[in-house]
CSV table of C-alpha atoms in Angstrom, one decimal:
chain,number,residue,atom,x,y,z
T,1,MET,CA,-18.3,-124.9,-23.0
T,2,ILE,CA,-15.5,-123.6,-25.3
T,3,PRO,CA,-17.1,-122.7,-28.7
T,4,VAL,CA,-15.8,-124.7,-31.7
T,5,GLY,CA,-15.9,-122.9,-35.0
T,6,LEU,CA,-15.1,-123.9,-38.6
T,7,SER,CA,-12.7,-121.9,-40.7
T,8,THR,CA,-14.0,-121.2,-44.2
T,9,ALA,CA,-10.5,-122.2,-45.4
T,10,SER,CA,-11.5,-125.8,-44.4
T,11,VAL,CA,-13.8,-126.1,-47.4
T,12,TRP,CA,-11.5,-124.6,-50.1
T,13,PRO,CA,-11.9,-124.7,-53.1
T,14,ARG,CA,-15.6,-124.4,-52.1
T,15,THR,CA,-16.8,-121.0,-51.1
T,16,ALA,CA,-17.6,-119.7,-47.6
T,17,SER,CA,-21.2,-120.5,-48.3
T,18,THR,CA,-20.4,-124.2,-48.0
T,19,ALA,CA,-18.7,-123.6,-44.7
T,20,PHE,CA,-21.8,-121.9,-43.3
T,21,THR,CA,-24.0,-124.8,-44.5
T,22,LEU,CA,-21.7,-127.5,-43.1
T,23,ALA,CA,-21.2,-125.6,-39.8
T,24,ALA,CA,-25.0,-125.5,-39.4
T,25,SER,CA,-25.7,-129.1,-40.3
T,26,LEU,CA,-22.8,-130.6,-38.3
T,27,GLY,CA,-23.3,-128.6,-35.1
T,28,TYR,CA,-20.4,-126.1,-35.1
T,29,ASP,CA,-20.8,-123.0,-33.0
T,30,GLY,CA,-19.8,-120.6,-35.7
T,31,VAL,CA,-17.3,-119.9,-38.5
T,32,GLU,CA,-14.0,-118.1,-38.9
T,33,VAL,CA,-14.0,-116.2,-42.2
T,34,MET,CA,-10.7,-116.5,-44.1
T,35,VAL,CA,-10.6,-113.4,-46.3
T,36,TRP,CA,-8.9,-114.5,-49.5
T,37,ALA,CA,-9.7,-115.3,-53.2
T,38,ASP,CA,-13.2,-116.4,-52.5
T,39,PRO,CA,-15.3,-113.4,-53.5
T,40,LEU,CA,-17.9,-114.1,-50.8
T,41,SER,CA,-15.2,-113.9,-48.1
T,42,GLN,CA,-14.4,-110.3,-49.2
T,43,ASP,CA,-18.1,-109.2,-49.1
T,44,VAL,CA,-19.1,-108.2,-45.6
T,45,PRO,CA,-22.8,-107.6,-46.3
T,46,ALA,CA,-23.1,-110.9,-48.1
T,47,LEU,CA,-21.4,-112.7,-45.2
T,48,ALA,CA,-23.8,-111.1,-42.8
T,49,ARG,CA,-26.7,-112.4,-44.9
T,50,GLN,CA,-25.2,-115.9,-44.9
T,51,SER,CA,-24.8,-115.8,-41.2
T,52,ARG,CA,-28.4,-114.8,-40.7
T,53,ARG,CA,-29.8,-117.4,-43.1
T,54,SER,CA,-27.8,-120.2,-41.7
T,55,GLY,CA,-28.1,-119.2,-38.0
T,56,VAL,CA,-24.3,-119.6,-37.7
T,57,PRO,CA,-22.4,-116.6,-36.1
T,58,VAL,CA,-19.1,-115.4,-37.3
T,59,LEU,CA,-16.6,-116.0,-34.5
T,60,ALA,CA,-13.5,-114.5,-36.1
T,61,VAL,CA,-12.3,-112.8,-39.3
T,62,HIS,CA,-8.9,-113.8,-40.6
T,63,ALA,CA,-7.3,-110.7,-42.1
T,64,PRO,CA,-6.0,-111.1,-45.7
T,65,CYS,CA,-2.3,-111.4,-44.9
T,66,LEU,CA,-1.2,-114.4,-47.0
T,67,LEU,CA,1.2,-114.1,-49.9
T,68,VAL,CA,-1.7,-114.7,-52.3
T,69,THR,CA,-4.0,-112.1,-50.7
T,70,GLN,CA,-1.7,-109.0,-50.8
T,71,ARG,CA,-4.0,-107.2,-53.2
T,72,ILE,CA,-7.3,-108.0,-51.5
T,73,TRP,CA,-9.1,-104.9,-50.2
T,74,SER,CA,-5.8,-102.9,-50.6
T,75,PRO,CA,-2.1,-103.3,-51.3
T,76,ASP,CA,-1.4,-101.6,-48.0
T,77,PRO,CA,-1.2,-104.2,-45.2
T,78,GLU,CA,-2.3,-101.6,-42.6
T,79,VAL,CA,-5.5,-100.9,-44.6
T,80,ARG,CA,-6.2,-104.6,-44.9
T,81,LEU,CA,-5.9,-105.1,-41.1
T,82,ARG,CA,-8.1,-102.1,-40.4
T,83,ARG,CA,-10.7,-103.3,-42.8
T,84,ALA,CA,-10.6,-106.8,-41.2
T,85,VAL,CA,-11.3,-105.2,-37.8
T,86,GLU,CA,-14.2,-103.2,-39.3
T,87,ALA,CA,-15.5,-106.4,-40.8
T,88,ALA,CA,-15.4,-108.1,-37.4
T,89,GLN,CA,-17.3,-105.2,-35.9
T,90,ASP,CA,-20.0,-105.4,-38.6
T,91,LEU,CA,-20.3,-109.1,-38.3
T,92,GLY,CA,-20.3,-109.2,-34.5
T,93,ALA,CA,-17.1,-111.2,-34.4
T,94,PRO,CA,-15.0,-110.8,-31.3
T,95,THR,CA,-11.7,-111.7,-32.9
T,96,VAL,CA,-9.5,-110.9,-35.8
T,97,VAL,CA,-6.6,-113.2,-36.7
T,98,VAL,CA,-3.5,-111.7,-38.2
T,99,HIS,CA,0.0,-112.9,-39.2
T,100,PRO,CA,3.2,-111.1,-38.1
T,101,PRO,CA,4.5,-108.8,-40.9
T,102,PHE,CA,6.6,-110.1,-43.7
T,103,ARG,CA,10.3,-109.1,-43.5
T,104,TRP,CA,10.0,-106.8,-46.5
T,105,GLN,CA,7.1,-104.9,-45.0
T,106,ARG,CA,9.5,-102.7,-43.0
T,107,GLY,CA,7.4,-99.7,-42.2
T,108,TYR,CA,4.4,-101.9,-41.4
T,109,ALA,CA,6.5,-104.1,-39.2
T,110,GLU,CA,7.9,-101.1,-37.2
T,111,ARG,CA,4.5,-99.9,-36.3
T,112,PHE,CA,2.7,-103.2,-36.1
T,113,ALA,CA,2.6,-103.7,-32.3
T,114,ASP,CA,1.3,-100.1,-31.8
T,115,LEU,CA,-1.2,-100.6,-34.6
T,116,VAL,CA,-2.6,-103.8,-33.2
T,117,ALA,CA,-2.9,-102.3,-29.7
T,118,GLY,CA,-4.5,-99.1,-31.1
T,119,LEU,CA,-7.1,-101.1,-33.1
T,120,GLU,CA,-8.0,-103.2,-30.1
T,121,ASP,CA,-8.4,-100.1,-27.9
T,122,GLY,CA,-10.6,-98.4,-30.5
T,123,SER,CA,-12.8,-101.3,-31.5
T,124,GLY,CA,-13.1,-103.7,-28.6
T,125,VAL,CA,-12.1,-106.5,-31.1
T,126,ALA,CA,-9.2,-108.8,-30.1
T,127,VAL,CA,-6.5,-108.8,-32.7
T,128,ALA,CA,-4.8,-112.2,-32.1
T,129,VAL,CA,-1.4,-112.5,-33.7
T,130,GLU,CA,-0.6,-116.0,-35.0
T,131,ASN,CA,2.5,-118.1,-34.7
T,132,MET,CA,4.0,-119.0,-38.1
T,133,PHE,CA,6.7,-121.3,-39.5
T,134,PRO,CA,10.0,-120.9,-41.4
T,135,VAL,CA,10.9,-122.1,-44.9
T,136,ARG,CA,13.3,-125.1,-44.5
T,137,ARG,CA,15.8,-126.3,-47.0
T,138,GLY,CA,17.7,-129.2,-45.4
T,139,SER,CA,19.3,-127.9,-42.3
T,140,VAL,CA,18.8,-124.2,-43.3
T,141,GLU,CA,15.8,-122.3,-41.9
T,142,ILE,CA,14.7,-118.9,-43.3
T,143,SER,CA,11.9,-116.9,-41.7
T,144,ALA,CA,9.8,-114.7,-43.9
T,145,PHE,CA,8.5,-112.8,-40.9
T,146,ARG,CA,9.7,-109.8,-38.9
T,147,PRO,CA,10.9,-110.1,-36.2
T,148,SER,CA,10.2,-113.8,-36.1
T,149,ILE,CA,7.7,-116.6,-36.4
T,150,ASP,CA,6.9,-116.4,-32.7
T,151,PRO,CA,4.7,-113.4,-31.8
T,152,THR,CA,5.5,-113.8,-28.1
T,153,GLU,CA,8.9,-112.4,-28.8
T,154,VAL,CA,7.3,-109.1,-29.4
T,155,GLY,CA,4.5,-109.3,-26.8
T,156,HIS,CA,0.9,-108.7,-27.7
T,157,ARG,CA,-2.3,-108.8,-25.7
T,158,ASN,CA,-3.8,-111.5,-27.8
T,159,TYR,CA,-2.5,-114.5,-29.7
T,160,THR,CA,-3.6,-117.2,-32.1
T,161,LEU,CA,-2.1,-120.7,-31.6
T,162,ASP,CA,-2.0,-122.7,-34.8
T,163,LEU,CA,-1.1,-126.4,-34.4
T,164,SER,CA,-0.3,-127.0,-38.0
T,165,HIS,CA,2.2,-124.2,-37.9
T,166,THR,CA,3.9,-125.5,-34.7
T,167,SER,CA,4.3,-128.8,-36.6
T,168,ALA,CA,5.9,-127.2,-39.6
T,169,ALA,CA,8.1,-125.1,-37.4
T,170,HIS,CA,9.1,-128.1,-35.1
T,171,VAL,CA,8.0,-125.9,-32.2
T,172,ASP,CA,6.8,-127.4,-28.9
T,173,ALA,CA,3.1,-126.5,-29.1
T,174,MET,CA,2.5,-126.8,-25.3
T,175,ALA,CA,5.4,-124.7,-24.5
T,176,LEU,CA,4.2,-122.0,-26.9
T,177,ALA,CA,0.7,-122.2,-25.5
T,178,GLU,CA,2.1,-121.6,-22.0
T,179,ARG,CA,4.2,-118.7,-23.2
T,180,MET,CA,1.1,-117.1,-24.7
T,181,GLY,CA,-0.6,-117.7,-21.4
T,182,ALA,CA,-3.6,-115.5,-20.6
T,183,GLY,CA,-3.1,-113.8,-24.0
T,184,LEU,CA,-4.1,-117.0,-25.8
T,185,ARG,CA,-7.4,-115.9,-27.4
T,186,HIS,CA,-7.8,-118.2,-30.4
T,187,VAL,CA,-6.7,-121.7,-31.4
T,188,HIS,CA,-6.5,-123.2,-34.9
T,189,LEU,CA,-7.1,-126.8,-34.3
T,190,ALA,CA,-5.3,-129.0,-36.9
T,191,ASP,CA,-2.5,-131.5,-37.1
T,192,GLY,CA,0.8,-132.1,-38.9
T,193,THR,CA,3.5,-134.7,-39.3
T,194,GLY,CA,6.5,-132.4,-39.1
T,195,LEU,CA,6.9,-131.9,-42.8
T,196,ALA,CA,8.2,-128.5,-43.8
T,197,LYS,CA,4.8,-127.3,-45.0
T,198,ASP,CA,1.5,-126.3,-43.7
T,199,GLU,CA,-0.4,-129.6,-43.7
T,200,HIS,CA,-3.6,-128.8,-41.7
T,201,LEU,CA,-4.5,-132.4,-41.1
T,202,VAL,CA,-7.6,-133.5,-39.2
T,203,PRO,CA,-6.6,-133.4,-35.5
T,204,GLY,CA,-5.5,-136.8,-34.3
T,205,ARG,CA,-4.0,-137.7,-37.7
T,206,GLY,CA,-0.6,-136.3,-37.1
T,207,GLY,CA,2.0,-135.8,-34.3
T,208,GLN,CA,0.9,-132.7,-32.6
T,209,PRO,CA,-0.5,-132.8,-29.0
T,210,CYS,CA,-3.9,-131.7,-30.1
T,211,ALA,CA,-5.8,-133.6,-27.4
T,212,ARG,CA,-3.4,-132.4,-24.7
T,213,VAL,CA,-3.8,-128.7,-25.8
T,214,CYS,CA,-7.5,-129.1,-25.7
T,215,ARG,CA,-7.5,-130.5,-22.2
T,216,TRP,CA,-5.1,-127.7,-21.1
T,217,LEU,CA,-7.5,-125.1,-22.5
T,218,VAL,CA,-10.2,-126.5,-20.3
T,219,GLU,CA,-8.0,-126.8,-17.3
T,220,THR,CA,-6.8,-123.1,-17.6
T,221,GLY,CA,-10.3,-121.6,-18.1
T,222,PHE,CA,-9.7,-120.6,-21.7
T,223,ALA,CA,-12.2,-117.9,-22.7
T,224,GLY,CA,-11.6,-117.8,-26.4
T,225,GLN,CA,-12.6,-119.9,-29.4
T,226,VAL,CA,-11.2,-123.1,-31.0
T,227,VAL,CA,-11.5,-123.1,-34.7
T,228,VAL,CA,-11.1,-126.2,-36.9
T,229,GLU,CA,-8.8,-125.2,-39.8
T,230,ILE,CA,-8.1,-128.3,-41.8
T,231,SER,CA,-7.4,-128.8,-45.5
T,232,THR,CA,-9.9,-130.7,-47.6
T,233,ARG,CA,-8.8,-129.5,-51.0
T,234,ARG,CA,-7.9,-133.0,-52.0
T,235,ALA,CA,-11.3,-134.4,-51.0
T,236,ARG,CA,-12.6,-136.3,-54.0
T,237,THR,CA,-16.3,-135.9,-53.1
T,238,SER,CA,-18.4,-133.5,-51.0
T,239,GLY,CA,-19.1,-136.5,-48.7
T,240,GLN,CA,-15.4,-137.0,-48.0
T,241,ARG,CA,-15.0,-133.3,-47.2
T,242,GLU,CA,-18.0,-133.4,-44.9
T,243,ALA,CA,-16.7,-136.6,-43.2
T,244,ASP,CA,-13.3,-135.0,-42.4
T,245,ILE,CA,-14.9,-131.8,-41.1
T,246,ALA,CA,-17.3,-133.9,-38.9
T,247,ALA,CA,-14.4,-135.9,-37.6
T,248,ALA,CA,-12.5,-132.8,-36.6
T,249,LEU,CA,-15.6,-131.5,-34.7
T,250,ARG,CA,-15.9,-134.9,-32.9
T,251,PHE,CA,-12.3,-134.7,-31.9
T,252,ALA,CA,-12.7,-131.2,-30.5
T,253,ARG,CA,-15.8,-131.9,-28.6
T,254,SER,CA,-14.4,-135.1,-27.1
T,255,HIS,CA,-11.3,-133.3,-25.7
T,256,LEU,CA,-12.7,-129.9,-24.8
T,257,VAL,CA,-14.5,-131.3,-21.8
T,258,GLY,CA,-13.7,-131.1,-18.1
T,259,GLU,CA,-13.1,-134.0,-15.8
């Protein structure tokens, strides 16, 4: 069966500790650690202890490449990516998720493809480059990423498909998955309604073909991980947060099955 993990981003503003606890109690197969403002997410030995105590493995490490994480570990994006790969090795995670470079990171962007390939060769960790979305103002679209929001335009060995991002970008998720092809290593399972923002809804509560993508993964012999990456920051209670995370897992399990 395709493993289903829980992103620690799904419990924000709670810490990664909550994600490990919920993953264990609800029956997730592991977690993806989003490295960001949560101090625990930056502390690899502490994450290893959490993993051992909970019995929940780390399936992936999301490198700190958001606008709000530009100073975590280092102001140098290459150093941050290298440390994410080292963290994945230390935690036994097979995958690192990374965004394409920002447009203003010119030197990093120029060497990004070679850097990613070299890190994969030297570590055995898959560095899966994620599809992104533009900023939209009316009919005007502006991409913050170099060379674009679509990593298949460059060509990498491994990709992450994010279904909230395809919604915000108005991109055909199935067509993008097919372009990624055998390089599709990692899926962020979420939903969106097409608004010009990263909604990260519970799958099935928006307009993305989440069920179809899941069935396609099974049909094509997908050998990577599916990770639930939803937003519960507006949950009024811990019970509401848990209910949404449980609903996302039920959705994934129900559609990640063969005929």
